[in-house]
mmCIF file of C-alpha atoms in Angstrom:
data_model
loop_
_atom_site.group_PDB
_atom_site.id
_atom_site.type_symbol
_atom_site.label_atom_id
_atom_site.label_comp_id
_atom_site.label_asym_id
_atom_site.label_seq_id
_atom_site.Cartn_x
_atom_site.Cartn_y
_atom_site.Cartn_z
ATOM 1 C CA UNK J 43 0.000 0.000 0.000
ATOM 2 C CA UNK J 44 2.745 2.419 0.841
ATOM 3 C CA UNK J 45 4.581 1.848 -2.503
ATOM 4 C CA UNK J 46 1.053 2.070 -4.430
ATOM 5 C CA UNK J 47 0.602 5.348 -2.771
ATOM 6 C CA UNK J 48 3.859 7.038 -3.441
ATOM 7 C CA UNK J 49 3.738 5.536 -7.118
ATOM 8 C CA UNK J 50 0.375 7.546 -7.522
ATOM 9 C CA UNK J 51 1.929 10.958 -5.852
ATOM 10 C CA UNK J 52 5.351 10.307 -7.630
ATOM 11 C CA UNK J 53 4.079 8.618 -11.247
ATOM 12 C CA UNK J 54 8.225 10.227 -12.441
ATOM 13 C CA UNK J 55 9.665 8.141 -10.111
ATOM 14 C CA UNK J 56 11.246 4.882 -10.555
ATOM 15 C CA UNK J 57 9.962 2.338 -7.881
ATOM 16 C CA UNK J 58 11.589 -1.281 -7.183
ATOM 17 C CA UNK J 59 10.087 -3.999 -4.600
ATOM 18 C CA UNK J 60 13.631 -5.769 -3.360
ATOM 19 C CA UNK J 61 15.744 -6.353 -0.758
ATOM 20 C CA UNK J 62 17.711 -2.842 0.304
ATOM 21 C CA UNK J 63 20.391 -5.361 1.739
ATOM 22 C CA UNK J 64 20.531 -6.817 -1.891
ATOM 23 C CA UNK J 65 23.936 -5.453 -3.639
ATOM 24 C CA UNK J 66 22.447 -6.531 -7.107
ATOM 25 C CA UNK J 67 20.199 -3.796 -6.698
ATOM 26 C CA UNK J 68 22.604 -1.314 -6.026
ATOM 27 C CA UNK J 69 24.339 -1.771 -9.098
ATOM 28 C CA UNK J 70 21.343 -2.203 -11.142
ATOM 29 C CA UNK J 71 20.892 1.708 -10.143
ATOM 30 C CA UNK J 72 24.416 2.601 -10.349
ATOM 31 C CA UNK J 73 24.287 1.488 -13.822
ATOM 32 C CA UNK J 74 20.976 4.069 -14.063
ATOM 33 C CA UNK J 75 22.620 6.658 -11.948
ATOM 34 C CA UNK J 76 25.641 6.638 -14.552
ATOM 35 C CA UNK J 77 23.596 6.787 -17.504
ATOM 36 C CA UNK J 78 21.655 9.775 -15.922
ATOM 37 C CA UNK J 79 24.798 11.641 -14.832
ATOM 38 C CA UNK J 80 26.026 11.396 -18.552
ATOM 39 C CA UNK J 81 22.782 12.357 -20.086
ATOM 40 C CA UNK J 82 21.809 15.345 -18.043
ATOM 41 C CA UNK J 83 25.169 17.348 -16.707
ATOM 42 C CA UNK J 84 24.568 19.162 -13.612
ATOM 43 C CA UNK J 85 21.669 15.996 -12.541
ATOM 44 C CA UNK J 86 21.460 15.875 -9.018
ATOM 45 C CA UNK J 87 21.096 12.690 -7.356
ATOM 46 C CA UNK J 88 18.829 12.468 -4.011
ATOM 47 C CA UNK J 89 18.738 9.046 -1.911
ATOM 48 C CA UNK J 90 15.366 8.523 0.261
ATOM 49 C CA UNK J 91 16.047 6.204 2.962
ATOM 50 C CA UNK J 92 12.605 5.814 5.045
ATOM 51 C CA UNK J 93 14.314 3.467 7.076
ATOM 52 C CA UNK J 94 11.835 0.331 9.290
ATOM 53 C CA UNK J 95 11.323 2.131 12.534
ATOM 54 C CA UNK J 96 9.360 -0.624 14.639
ATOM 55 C CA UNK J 97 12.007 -1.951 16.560
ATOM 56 C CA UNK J 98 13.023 2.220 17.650
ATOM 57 C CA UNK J 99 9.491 3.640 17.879
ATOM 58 C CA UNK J 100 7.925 3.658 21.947
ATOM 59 C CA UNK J 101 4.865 1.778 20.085
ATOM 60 C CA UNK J 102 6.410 -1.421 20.692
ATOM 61 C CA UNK J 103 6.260 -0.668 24.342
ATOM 62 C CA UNK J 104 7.980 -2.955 26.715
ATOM 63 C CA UNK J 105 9.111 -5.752 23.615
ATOM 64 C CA UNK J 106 12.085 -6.914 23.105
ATOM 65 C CA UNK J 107 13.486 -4.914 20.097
ATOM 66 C CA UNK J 108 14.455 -6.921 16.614
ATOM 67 C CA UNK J 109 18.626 -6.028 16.830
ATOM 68 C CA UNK J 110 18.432 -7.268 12.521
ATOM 69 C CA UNK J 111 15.744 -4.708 11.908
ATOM 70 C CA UNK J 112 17.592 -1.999 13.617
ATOM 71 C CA UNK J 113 20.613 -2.842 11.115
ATOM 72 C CA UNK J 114 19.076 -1.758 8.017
ATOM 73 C CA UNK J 115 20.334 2.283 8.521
ATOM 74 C CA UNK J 116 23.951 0.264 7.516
ATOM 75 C CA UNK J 117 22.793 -1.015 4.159
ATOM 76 C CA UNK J 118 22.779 2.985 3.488
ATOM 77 C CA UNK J 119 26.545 2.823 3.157
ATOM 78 C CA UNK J 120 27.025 0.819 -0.046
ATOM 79 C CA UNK J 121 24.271 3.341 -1.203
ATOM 80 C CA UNK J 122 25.810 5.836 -0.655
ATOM 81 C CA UNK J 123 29.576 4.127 -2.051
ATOM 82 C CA UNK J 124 28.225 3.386 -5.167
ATOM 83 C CA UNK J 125 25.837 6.174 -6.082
ATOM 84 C CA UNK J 126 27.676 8.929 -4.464
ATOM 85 C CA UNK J 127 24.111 10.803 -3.885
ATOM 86 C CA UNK J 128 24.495 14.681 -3.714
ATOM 87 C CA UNK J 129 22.023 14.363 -0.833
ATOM 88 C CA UNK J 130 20.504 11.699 1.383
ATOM 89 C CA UNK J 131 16.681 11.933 2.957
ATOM 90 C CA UNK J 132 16.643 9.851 6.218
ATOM 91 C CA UNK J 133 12.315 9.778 8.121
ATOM 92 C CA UNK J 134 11.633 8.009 10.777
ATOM 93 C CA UNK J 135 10.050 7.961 14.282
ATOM 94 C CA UNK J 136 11.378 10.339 16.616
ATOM 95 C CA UNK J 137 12.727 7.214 18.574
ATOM 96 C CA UNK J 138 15.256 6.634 16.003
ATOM 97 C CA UNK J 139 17.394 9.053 17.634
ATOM 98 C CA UNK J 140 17.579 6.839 20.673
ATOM 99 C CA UNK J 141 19.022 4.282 19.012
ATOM 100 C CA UNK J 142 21.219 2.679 21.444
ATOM 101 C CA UNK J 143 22.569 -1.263 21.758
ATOM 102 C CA UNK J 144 20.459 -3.775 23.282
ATOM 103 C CA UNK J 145 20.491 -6.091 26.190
ATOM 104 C CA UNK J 146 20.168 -9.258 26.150
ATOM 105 C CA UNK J 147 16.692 -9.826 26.290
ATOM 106 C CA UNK J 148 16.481 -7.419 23.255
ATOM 107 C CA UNK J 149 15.433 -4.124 25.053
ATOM 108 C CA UNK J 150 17.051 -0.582 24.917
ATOM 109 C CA UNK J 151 20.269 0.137 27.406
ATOM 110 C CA UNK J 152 18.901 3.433 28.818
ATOM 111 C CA UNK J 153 21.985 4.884 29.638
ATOM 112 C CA UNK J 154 23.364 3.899 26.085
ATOM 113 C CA UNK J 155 20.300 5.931 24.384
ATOM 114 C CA UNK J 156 21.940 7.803 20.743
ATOM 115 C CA UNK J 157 24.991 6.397 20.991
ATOM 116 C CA UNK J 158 24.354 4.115 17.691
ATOM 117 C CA UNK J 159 22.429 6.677 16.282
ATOM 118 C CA UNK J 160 25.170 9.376 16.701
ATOM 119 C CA UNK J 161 27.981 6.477 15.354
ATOM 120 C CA UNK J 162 25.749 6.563 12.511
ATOM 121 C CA UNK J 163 25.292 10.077 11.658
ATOM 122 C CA UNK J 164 29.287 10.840 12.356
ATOM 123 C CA UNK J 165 29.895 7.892 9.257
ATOM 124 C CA UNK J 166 27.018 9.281 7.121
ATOM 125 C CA UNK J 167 28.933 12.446 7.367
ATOM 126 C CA UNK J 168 32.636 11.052 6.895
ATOM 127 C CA UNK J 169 31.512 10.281 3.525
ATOM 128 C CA UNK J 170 31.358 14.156 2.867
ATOM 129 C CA UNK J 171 27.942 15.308 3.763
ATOM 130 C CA UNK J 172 26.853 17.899 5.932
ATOM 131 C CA UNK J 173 24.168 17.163 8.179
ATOM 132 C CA UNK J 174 20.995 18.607 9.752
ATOM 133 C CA UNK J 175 17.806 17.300 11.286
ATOM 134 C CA UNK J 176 14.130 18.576 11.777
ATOM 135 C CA UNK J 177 11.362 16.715 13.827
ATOM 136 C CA UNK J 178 8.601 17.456 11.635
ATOM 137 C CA UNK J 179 4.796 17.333 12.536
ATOM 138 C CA UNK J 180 2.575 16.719 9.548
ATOM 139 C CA UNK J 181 -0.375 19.008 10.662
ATOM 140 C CA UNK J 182 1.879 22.104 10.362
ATOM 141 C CA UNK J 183 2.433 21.698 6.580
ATOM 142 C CA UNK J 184 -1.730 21.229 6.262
ATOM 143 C CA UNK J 185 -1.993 17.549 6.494
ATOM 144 C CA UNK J 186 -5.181 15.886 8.336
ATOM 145 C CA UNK J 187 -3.127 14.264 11.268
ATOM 146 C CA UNK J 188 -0.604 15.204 14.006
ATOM 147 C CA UNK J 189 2.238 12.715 13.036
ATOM 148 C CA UNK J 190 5.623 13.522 14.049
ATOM 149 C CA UNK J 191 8.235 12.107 12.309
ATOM 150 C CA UNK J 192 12.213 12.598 12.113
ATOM 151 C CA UNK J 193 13.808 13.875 9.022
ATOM 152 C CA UNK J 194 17.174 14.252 8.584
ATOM 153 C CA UNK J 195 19.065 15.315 5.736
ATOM 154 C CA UNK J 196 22.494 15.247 4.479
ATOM 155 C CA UNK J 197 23.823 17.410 1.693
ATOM 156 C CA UNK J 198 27.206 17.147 0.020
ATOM 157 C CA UNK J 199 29.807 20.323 0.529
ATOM 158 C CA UNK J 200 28.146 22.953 -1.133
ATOM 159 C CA UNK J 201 24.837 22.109 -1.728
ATOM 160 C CA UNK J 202 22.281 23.899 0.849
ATOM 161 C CA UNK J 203 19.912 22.021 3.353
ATOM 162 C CA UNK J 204 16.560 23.583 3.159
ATOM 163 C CA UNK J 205 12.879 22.821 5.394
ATOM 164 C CA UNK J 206 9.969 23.589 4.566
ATOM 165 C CA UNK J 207 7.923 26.371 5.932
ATOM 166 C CA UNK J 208 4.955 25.564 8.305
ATOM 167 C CA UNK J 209 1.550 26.869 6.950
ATOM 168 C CA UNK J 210 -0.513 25.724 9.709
ATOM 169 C CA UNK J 211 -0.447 25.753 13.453
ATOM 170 C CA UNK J 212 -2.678 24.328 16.266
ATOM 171 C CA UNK J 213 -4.022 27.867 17.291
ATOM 172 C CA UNK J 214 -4.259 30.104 14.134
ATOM 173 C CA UNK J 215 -1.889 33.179 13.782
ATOM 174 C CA UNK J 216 -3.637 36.075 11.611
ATOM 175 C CA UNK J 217 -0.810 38.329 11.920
ATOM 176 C CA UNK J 218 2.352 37.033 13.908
ATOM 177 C CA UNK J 219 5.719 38.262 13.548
ATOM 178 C CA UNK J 220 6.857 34.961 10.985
ATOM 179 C CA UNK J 221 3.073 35.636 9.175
ATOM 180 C CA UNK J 222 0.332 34.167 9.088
ATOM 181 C CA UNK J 223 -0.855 30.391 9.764
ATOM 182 C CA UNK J 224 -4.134 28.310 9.242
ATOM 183 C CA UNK J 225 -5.612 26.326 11.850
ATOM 184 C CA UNK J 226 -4.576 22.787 11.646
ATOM 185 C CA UNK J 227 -7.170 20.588 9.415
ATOM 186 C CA UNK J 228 -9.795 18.192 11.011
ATOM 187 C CA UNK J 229 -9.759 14.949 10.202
ATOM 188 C CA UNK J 230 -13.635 14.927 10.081
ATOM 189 C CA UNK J 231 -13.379 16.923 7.015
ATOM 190 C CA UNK J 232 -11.939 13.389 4.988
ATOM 191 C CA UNK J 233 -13.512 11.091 6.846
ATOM 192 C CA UNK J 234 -16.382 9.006 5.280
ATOM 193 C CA UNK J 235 -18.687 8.845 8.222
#
């Protein structure tokens, strides 16, 4: 369903069901990348990496966590080898920035909270990127729910990181001192009731 729905917002783009741990895929784009890079000079190359977030996100409660799931931000890296993308999108739960080893009966190490996550973000960035991050809640850019979600972005030297503005707000602002800002949207308004 997710694919289906960003193949009807994104008809341009080119979608593949596989394995992101699968290397054959990686070179089946490099070889697309390549031929894009020749074609169009000046092309620039973006990477979105909406990484599996159930085994970070509080939802799972008191679970043990799946330590293989929580491996797949590290498939990035031959990404990222291979294409040599001028910028990387990373959403997830907010969570993800807790990401921390495990004991062993699969739950978080409190007092280890971030310190895989940061690990991560310091090797994303030895690869030449600059790095910012935004916790983003949907309802402020006019969509009908309150999800918050992590996005972080890495941009090679040079190229600018950029976020979108907010057009909406929980309590509307007619004339504040960044402008002005509809009220969030009701759900009830898409609903079929």
């Amino acid at each position: 369903n997710a694919l289906m729905s960003h193949w009807h917002n994104h008809p341009e783009c080119l979608h593949f069901v596989e394995d992101v741990r699968d290397f054959r895929v990686v070179q089946a784009l490099r070889l697309l990348i390549d031929r894009l890079r020749n074609e169009f000079d000046g092309c620039i190359i973006n990477l979105w990496a909406s990484l599996e977030c159930t085994n970070y996100s509080k939802a799972k409660g008191g679970l043990p966590r799946d330590a293989d799931s929580r491996t797949l931000a590290h498939a990035l890296f031959m990404y990222i080898e291979e294409l040599q993308p001028d910028y990387i999108y990373i959403e997830n739960v907010r969570e993800f920035m807790s990401w921390g080893p495990l004991d062993e009966n699969g739950r978080p190490i409190s007092k280890l909270n971030g310190r895989d996550y940061i690990r991560w973000i310091k090797e994303l960035c030895s690869y030449g990127y600059q790095y910012d991050y935004q916790l983003i809640n949907s309802a402020d850019h006019g969509a009908y729910t309150r999800r918050e979600r992590y996005f972080g972005q890495f941009a090679k030297q040079g190229f600018p990181i950029r976020w979108p503005e907010t057009t909406h707000t929980k309590s509307p602002v007619t004339c504040g001192l960044f402008g002005s800002k509809e009220k969030w949207k009701p759900v009830r308004e898409v609903l079929n009731l």
